[in-house]
mmCIF file of C-alpha atoms and ligand atoms in Angstrom:
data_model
loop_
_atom_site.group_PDB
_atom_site.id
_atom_site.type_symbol
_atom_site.label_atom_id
_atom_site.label_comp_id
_atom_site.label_asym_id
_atom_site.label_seq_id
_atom_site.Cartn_x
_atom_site.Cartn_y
_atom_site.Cartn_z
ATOM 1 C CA UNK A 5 25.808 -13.692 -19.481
ATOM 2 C CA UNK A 6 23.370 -15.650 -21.813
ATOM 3 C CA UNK A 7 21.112 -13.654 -24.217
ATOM 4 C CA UNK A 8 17.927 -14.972 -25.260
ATOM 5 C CA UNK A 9 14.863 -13.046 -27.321
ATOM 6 C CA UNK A 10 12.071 -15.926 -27.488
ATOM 7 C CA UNK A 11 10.324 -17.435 -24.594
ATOM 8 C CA UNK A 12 11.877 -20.666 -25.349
ATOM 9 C CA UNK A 13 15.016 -19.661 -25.403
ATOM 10 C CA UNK A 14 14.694 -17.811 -22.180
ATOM 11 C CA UNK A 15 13.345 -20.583 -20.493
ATOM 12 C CA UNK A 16 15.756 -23.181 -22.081
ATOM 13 C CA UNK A 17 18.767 -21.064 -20.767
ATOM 14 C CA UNK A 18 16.979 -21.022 -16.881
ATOM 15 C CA UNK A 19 16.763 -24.667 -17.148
ATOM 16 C CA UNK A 20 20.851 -24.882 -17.745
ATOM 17 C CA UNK A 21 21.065 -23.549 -14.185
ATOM 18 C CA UNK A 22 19.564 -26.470 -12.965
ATOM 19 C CA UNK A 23 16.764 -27.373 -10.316
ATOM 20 C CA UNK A 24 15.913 -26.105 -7.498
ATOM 21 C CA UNK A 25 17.489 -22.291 -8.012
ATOM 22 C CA UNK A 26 16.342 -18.865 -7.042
ATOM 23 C CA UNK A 27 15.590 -16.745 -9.581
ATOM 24 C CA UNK A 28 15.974 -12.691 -9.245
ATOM 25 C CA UNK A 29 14.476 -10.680 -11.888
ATOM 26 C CA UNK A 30 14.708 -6.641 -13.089
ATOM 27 C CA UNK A 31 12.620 -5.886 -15.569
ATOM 28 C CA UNK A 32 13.813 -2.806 -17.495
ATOM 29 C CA UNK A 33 12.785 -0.774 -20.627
ATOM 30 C CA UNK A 34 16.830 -0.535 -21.316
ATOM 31 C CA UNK A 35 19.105 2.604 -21.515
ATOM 32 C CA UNK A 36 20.257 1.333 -18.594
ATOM 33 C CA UNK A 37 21.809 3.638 -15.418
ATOM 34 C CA UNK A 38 23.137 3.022 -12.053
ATOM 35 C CA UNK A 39 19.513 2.854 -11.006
ATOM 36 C CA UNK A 40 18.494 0.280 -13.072
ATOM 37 C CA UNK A 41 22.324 -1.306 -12.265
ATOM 38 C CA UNK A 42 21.347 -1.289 -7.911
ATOM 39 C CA UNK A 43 18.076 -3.199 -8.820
ATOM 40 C CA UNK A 44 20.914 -5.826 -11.098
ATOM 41 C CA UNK A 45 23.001 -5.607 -8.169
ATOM 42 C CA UNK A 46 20.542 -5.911 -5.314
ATOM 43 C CA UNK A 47 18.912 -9.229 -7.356
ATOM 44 C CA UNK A 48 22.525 -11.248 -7.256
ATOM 45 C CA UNK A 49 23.281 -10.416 -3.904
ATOM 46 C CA UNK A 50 19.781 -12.376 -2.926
ATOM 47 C CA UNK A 51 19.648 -15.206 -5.751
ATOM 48 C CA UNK A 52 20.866 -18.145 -7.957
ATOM 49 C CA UNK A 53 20.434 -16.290 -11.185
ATOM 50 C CA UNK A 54 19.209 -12.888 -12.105
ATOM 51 C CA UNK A 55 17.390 -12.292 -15.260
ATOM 52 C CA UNK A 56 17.153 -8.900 -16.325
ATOM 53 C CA UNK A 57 14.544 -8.034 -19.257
ATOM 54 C CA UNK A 58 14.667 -5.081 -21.709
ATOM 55 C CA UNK A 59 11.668 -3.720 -23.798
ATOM 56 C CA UNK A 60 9.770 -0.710 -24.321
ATOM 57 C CA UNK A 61 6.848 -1.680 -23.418
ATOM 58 C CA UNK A 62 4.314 -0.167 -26.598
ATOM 59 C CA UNK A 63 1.191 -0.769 -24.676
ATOM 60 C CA UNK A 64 2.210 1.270 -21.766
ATOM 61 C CA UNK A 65 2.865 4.440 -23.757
ATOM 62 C CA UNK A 66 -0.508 6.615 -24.401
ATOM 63 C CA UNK A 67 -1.131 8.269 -27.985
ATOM 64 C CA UNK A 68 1.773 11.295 -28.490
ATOM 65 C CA UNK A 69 3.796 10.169 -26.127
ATOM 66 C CA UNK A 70 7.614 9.275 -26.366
ATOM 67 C CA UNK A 71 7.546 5.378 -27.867
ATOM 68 C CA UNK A 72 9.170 5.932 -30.541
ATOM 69 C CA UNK A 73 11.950 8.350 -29.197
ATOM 70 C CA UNK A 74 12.569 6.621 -26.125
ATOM 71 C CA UNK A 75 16.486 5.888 -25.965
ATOM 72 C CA UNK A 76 17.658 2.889 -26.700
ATOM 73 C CA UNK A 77 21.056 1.182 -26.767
ATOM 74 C CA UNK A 78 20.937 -2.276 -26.534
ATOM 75 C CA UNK A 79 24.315 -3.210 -27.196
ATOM 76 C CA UNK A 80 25.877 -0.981 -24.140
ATOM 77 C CA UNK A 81 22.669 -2.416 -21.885
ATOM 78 C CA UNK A 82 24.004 -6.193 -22.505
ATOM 79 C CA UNK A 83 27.414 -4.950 -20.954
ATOM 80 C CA UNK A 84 26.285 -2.976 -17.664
ATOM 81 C CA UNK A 85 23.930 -5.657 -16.951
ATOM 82 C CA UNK A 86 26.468 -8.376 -17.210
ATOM 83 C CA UNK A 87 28.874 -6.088 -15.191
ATOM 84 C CA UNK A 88 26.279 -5.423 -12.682
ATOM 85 C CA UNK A 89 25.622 -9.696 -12.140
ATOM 86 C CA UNK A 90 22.834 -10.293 -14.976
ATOM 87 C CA UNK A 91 23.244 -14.439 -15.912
ATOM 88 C CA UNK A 92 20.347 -14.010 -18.128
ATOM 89 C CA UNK A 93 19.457 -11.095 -20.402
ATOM 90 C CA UNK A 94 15.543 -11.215 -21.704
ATOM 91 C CA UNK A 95 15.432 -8.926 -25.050
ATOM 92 C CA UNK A 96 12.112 -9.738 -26.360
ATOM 93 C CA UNK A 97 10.617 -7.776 -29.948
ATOM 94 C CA UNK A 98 6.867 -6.959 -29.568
ATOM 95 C CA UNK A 99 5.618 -9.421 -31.336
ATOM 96 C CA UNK A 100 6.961 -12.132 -28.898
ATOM 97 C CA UNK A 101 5.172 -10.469 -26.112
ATOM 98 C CA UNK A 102 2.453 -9.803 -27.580
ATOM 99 C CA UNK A 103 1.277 -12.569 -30.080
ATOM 100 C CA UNK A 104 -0.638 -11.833 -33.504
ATOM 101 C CA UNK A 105 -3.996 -12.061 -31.978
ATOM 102 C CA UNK A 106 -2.879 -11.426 -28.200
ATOM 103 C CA UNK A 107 -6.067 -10.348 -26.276
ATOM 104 C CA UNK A 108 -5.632 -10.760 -23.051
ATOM 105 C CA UNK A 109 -5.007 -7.521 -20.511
ATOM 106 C CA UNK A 110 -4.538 -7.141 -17.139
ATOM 107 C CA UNK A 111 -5.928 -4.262 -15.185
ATOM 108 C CA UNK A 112 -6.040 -2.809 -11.704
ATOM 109 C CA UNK A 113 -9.155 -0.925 -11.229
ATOM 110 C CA UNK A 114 -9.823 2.227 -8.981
ATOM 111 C CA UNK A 115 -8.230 5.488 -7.762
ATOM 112 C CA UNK A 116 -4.937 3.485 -7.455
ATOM 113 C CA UNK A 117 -4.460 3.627 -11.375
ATOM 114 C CA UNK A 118 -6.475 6.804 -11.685
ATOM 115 C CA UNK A 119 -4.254 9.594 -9.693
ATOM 116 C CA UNK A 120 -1.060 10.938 -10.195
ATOM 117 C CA UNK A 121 0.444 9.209 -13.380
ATOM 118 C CA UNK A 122 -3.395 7.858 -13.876
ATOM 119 C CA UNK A 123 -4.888 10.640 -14.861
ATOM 120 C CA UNK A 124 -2.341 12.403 -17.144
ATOM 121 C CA UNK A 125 -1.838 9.192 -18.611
ATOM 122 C CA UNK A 126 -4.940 7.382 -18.748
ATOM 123 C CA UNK A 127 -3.759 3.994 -20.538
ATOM 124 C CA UNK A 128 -0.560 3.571 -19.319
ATOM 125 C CA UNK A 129 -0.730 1.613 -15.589
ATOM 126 C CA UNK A 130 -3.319 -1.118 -17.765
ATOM 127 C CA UNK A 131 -0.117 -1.362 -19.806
ATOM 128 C CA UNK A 132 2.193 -1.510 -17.040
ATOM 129 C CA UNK A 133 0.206 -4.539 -15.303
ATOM 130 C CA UNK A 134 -0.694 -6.538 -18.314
ATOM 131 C CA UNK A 135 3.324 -6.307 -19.574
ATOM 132 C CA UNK A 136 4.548 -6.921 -15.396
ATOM 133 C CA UNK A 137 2.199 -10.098 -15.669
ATOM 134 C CA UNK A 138 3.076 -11.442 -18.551
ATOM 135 C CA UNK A 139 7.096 -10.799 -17.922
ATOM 136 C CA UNK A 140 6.219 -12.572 -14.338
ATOM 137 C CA UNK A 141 4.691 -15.672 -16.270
ATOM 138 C CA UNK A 142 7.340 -16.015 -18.541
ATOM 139 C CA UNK A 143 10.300 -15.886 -16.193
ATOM 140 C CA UNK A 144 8.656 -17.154 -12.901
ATOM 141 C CA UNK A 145 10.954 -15.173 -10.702
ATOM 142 C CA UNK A 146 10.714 -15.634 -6.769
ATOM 143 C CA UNK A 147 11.435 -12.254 -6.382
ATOM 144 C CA UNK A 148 11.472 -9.478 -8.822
ATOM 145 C CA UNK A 149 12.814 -5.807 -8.368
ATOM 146 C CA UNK A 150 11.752 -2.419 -8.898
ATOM 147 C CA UNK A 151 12.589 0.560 -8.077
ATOM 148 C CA UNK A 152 10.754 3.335 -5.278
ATOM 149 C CA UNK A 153 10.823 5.927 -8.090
ATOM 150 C CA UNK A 154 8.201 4.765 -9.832
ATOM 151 C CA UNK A 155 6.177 4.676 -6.605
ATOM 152 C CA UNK A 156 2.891 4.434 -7.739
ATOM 153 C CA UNK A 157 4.306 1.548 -10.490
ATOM 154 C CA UNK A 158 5.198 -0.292 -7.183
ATOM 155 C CA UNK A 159 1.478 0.019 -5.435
ATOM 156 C CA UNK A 160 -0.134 -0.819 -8.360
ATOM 157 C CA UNK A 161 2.177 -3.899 -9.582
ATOM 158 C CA UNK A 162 1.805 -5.184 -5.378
ATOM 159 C CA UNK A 163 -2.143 -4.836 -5.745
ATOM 160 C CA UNK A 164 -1.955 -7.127 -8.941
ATOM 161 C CA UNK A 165 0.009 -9.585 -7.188
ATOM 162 C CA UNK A 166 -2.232 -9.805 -4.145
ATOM 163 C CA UNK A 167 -5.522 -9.182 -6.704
ATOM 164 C CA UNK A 168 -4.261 -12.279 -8.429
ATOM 165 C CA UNK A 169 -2.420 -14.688 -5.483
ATOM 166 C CA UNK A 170 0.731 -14.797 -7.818
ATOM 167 C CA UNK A 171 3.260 -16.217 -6.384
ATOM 168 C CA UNK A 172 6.023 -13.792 -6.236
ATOM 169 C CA UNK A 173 8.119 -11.036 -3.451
ATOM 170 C CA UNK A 174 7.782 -7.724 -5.117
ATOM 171 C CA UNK A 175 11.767 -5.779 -3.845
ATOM 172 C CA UNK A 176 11.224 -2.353 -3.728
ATOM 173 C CA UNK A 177 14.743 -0.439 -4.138
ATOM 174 C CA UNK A 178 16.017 3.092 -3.091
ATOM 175 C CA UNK A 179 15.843 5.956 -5.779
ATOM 176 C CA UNK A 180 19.458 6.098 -6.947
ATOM 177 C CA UNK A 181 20.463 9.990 -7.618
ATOM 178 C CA UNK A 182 22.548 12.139 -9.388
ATOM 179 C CA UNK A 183 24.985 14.195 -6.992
ATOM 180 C CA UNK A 184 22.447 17.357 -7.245
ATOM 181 C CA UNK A 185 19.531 15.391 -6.536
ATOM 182 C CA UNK A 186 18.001 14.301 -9.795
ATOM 183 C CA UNK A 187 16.425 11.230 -9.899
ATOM 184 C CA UNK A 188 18.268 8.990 -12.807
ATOM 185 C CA UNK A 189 16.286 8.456 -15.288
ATOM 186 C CA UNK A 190 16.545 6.940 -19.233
ATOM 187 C CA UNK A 191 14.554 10.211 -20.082
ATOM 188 C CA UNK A 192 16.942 12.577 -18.331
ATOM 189 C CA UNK A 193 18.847 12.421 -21.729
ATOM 190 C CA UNK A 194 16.198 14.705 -23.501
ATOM 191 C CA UNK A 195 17.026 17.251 -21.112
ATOM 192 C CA UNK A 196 18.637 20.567 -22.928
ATOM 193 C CA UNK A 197 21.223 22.008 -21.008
ATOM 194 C CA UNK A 198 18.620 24.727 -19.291
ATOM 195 C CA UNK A 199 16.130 22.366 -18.913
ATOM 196 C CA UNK A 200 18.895 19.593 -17.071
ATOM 197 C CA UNK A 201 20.363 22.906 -14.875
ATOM 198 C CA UNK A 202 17.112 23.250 -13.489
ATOM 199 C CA UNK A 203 15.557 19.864 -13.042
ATOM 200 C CA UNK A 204 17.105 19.075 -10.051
ATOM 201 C CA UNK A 205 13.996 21.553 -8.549
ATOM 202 C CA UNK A 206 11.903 18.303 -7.774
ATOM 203 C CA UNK A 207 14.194 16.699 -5.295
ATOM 204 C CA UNK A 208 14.513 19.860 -3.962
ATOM 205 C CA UNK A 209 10.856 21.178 -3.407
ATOM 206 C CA UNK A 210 9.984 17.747 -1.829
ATOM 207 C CA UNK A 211 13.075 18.074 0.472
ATOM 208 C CA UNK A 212 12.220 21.196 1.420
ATOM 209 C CA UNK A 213 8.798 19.741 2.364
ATOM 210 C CA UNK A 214 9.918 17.000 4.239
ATOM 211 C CA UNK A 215 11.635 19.045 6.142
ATOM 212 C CA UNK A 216 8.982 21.502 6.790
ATOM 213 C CA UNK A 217 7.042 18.241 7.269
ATOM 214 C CA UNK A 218 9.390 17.049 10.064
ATOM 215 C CA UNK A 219 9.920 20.580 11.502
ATOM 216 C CA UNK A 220 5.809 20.156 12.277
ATOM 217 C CA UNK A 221 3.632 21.011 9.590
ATOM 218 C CA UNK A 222 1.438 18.363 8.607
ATOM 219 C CA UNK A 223 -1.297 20.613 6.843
ATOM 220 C CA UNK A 224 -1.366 18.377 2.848
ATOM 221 C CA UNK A 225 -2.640 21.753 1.145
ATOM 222 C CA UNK A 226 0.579 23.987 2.345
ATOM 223 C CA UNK A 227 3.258 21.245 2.269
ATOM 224 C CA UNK A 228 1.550 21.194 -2.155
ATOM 225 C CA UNK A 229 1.739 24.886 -2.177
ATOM 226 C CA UNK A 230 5.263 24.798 -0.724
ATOM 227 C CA UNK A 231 6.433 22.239 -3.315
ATOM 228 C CA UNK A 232 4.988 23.551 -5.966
ATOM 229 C CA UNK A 233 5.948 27.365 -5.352
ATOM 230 C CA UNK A 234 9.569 26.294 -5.185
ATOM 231 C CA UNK A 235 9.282 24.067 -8.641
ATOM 232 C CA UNK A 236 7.566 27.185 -10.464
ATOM 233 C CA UNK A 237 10.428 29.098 -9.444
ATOM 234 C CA UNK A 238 11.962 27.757 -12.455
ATOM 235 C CA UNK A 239 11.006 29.311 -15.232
ATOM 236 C CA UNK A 240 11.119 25.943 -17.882
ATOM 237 C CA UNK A 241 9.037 23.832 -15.147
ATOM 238 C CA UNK A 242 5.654 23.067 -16.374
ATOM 239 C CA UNK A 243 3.860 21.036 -13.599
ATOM 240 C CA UNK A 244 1.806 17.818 -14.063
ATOM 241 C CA UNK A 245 0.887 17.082 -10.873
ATOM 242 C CA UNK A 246 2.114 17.754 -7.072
ATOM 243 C CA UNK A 247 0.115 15.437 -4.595
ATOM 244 C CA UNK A 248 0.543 13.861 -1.389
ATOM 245 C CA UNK A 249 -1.237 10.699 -0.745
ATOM 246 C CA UNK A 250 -1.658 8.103 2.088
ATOM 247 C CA UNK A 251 1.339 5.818 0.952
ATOM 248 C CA UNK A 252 -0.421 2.618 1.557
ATOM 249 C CA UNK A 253 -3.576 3.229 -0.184
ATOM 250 C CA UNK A 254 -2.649 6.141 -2.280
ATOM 251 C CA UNK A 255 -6.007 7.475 -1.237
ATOM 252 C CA UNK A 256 -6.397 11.664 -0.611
ATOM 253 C CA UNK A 257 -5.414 13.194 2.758
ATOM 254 C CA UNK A 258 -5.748 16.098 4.258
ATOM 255 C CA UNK A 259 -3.517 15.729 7.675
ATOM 256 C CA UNK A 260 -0.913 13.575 7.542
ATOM 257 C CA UNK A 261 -0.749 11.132 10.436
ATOM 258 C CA UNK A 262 -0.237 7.836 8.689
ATOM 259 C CA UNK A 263 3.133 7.291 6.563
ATOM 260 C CA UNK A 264 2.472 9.377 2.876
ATOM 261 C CA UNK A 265 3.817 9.674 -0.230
ATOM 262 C CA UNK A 266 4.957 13.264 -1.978
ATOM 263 C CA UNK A 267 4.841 12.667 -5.627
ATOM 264 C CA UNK A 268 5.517 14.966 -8.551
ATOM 265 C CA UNK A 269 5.516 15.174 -12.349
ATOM 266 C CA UNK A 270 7.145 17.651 -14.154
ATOM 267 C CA UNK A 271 7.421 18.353 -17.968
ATOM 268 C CA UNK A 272 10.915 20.346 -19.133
ATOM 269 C CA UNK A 273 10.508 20.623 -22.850
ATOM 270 C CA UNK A 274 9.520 17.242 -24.870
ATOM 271 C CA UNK A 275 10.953 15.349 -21.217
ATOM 272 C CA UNK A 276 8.293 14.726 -18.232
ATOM 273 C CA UNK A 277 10.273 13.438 -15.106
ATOM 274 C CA UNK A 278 8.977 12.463 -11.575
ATOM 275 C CA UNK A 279 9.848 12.329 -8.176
ATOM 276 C CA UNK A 280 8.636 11.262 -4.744
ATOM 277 C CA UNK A 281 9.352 11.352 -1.246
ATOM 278 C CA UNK A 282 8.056 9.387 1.556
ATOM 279 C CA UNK A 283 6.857 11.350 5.070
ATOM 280 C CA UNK A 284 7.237 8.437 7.435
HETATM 281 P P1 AMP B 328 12.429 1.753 -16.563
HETATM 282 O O1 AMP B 328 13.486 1.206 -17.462
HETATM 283 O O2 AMP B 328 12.438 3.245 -16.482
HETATM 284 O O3 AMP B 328 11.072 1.166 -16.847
HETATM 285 O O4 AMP B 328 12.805 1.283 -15.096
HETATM 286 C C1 AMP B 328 13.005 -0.069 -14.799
HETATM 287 C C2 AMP B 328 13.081 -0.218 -13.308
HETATM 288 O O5 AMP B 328 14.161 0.563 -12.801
HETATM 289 C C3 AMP B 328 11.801 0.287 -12.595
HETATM 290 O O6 AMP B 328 11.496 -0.596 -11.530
HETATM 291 C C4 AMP B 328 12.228 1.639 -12.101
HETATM 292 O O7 AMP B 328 11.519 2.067 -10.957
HETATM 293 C C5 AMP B 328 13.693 1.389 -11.761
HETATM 294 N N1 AMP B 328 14.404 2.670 -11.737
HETATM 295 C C6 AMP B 328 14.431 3.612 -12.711
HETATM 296 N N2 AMP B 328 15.129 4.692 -12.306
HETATM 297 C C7 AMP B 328 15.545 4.435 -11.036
HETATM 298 C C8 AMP B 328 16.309 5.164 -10.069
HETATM 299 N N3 AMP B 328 16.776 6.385 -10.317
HETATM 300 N N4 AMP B 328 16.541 4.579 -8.891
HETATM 301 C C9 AMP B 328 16.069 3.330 -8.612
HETATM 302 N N5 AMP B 328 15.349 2.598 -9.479
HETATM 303 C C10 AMP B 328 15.082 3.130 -10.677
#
């Protein structure tokens, strides 16, 4: 696997693979876990050479938030990403992204970028698109990979690409688990060991409403109070949001009838994880 942290050098080290190739891309902010590795993995099974990027993204972090304590291990990244097929690894410093001067921001307007993550974090999908688009331009992937637990991430990176006829397939991937449900996640290392006990309480309050979901009740305001009466059962769950939203549009439902997303946020402590389910 060939590291490179300019554009040049990126680009220099795609050429060596020669015309004509496919290129798979995951990009990452790093601490990488099997979730991040079955995005890696999924990428080589379906092109010439997989580029994987890693940066913490300043721009998509709001004021107070966890920039500066986000883990980081670079050196470990570089050798699950080769393991898991990476030719190419893209570690970029800020100032390479983002030039002295850099201007230039990429937004997707409208309730798509307002609910959910939206409105707790205001700034952060304008980040999101304006770092996806200019990781897109810089490695011109024909496909690039990310994963269904950062559902709304996925909606809102897909509208960009149609808003903007860019000429890339967006690969959504499965949320990759721990064994008691929890979602992996680079931030479930902040957990305390209370706080990590009872976390896996979001897979299991939107289980428990799929299944109520399945067994017939498609009512959106008792399949919320269901999930969220089974999160508050635990006592160090502070809720951000529980919503269920027409997964195509993420617009507001009432009845489900179309397929629909079940989304949560939940803040243990200093760590705020999500969640989601589809009801298709
Ligand atoms: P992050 O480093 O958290 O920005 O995540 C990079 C990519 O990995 C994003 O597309 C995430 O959706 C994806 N990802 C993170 N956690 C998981 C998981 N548990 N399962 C599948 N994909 C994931």
């Amino acid at each position: 696997m060939k590291t490179a942290k300019t554009v040049d050098e990126l680009r220099n080290e795609i050429k060596v693979f020669g015309e004509n190739k496919t290129i798979g891309f995951a990009p990452t902010m790093g601490y990488l876990h099997e979730g991040h590795l079955s995005l890696i993995k999924r990428a080589k099974t379906e092109n010439d050479i997989v580029v994987v990027s890693i940066f913490v993204n300043p721009t998509q972090f709001g004021p107070g938030e966890d920039f500066e304590s986000y883990p980081r291990d670079f050196e470990k990244d570089a050798g699950l990403a080769e393991a898991a097929g990476a030719d190419i690894l893209f570690l970029p410093d800020a100032k390479e992204i983002y030039p002295v001067g850099s201007a230039t921001i990429v937004e997707v307007e409208g309730p798509i970028t307002k609910k959910l993550c939206g409105s707790s974090r205001p700034t952060h999908f304008k980040g999101v698109t304006t770092v996806v688009n200019i990781l897109l331009n810089i490695v011109s992937p024909d496909k690039a990979y990310f994963g269904q637990k950062d559902a709304q991430q996925v909606a809102v990176i897909k509208k960009m690409i149609r808003g903007l006829h860019m000429q890339v397939a967006i690969v959504t991937c499965p949320i990759i688990r721990e064994a008691d449900g929890l979602a992996l996640s680079s931030r479930n290392v902040g957990l305390k060991t209370e706080e990590r006990e009872q976390a896996p309480v979001l897979s299991r309050a939107l289980n428990i409403a799929k299944d109520l979901w399945i067994s017939g009740e498609n009512d959106v305001a008792t399949l919320k109070t269901v999930i969220a009466n089974e999160i508050n059962t635990m006592p160090l769950a502070d809720i951000d949001y529980v919503d269920i939203l027409d997964y195509e549009t993420l617009a507001g439902i009432e009845k489900i009838d179309a397929p629909a997303l079940a989304a949560v946020a939940v803040r243990f402590g200093n760590t705020r994880l999500i969640d989601n389910i589809i009801l298709e």
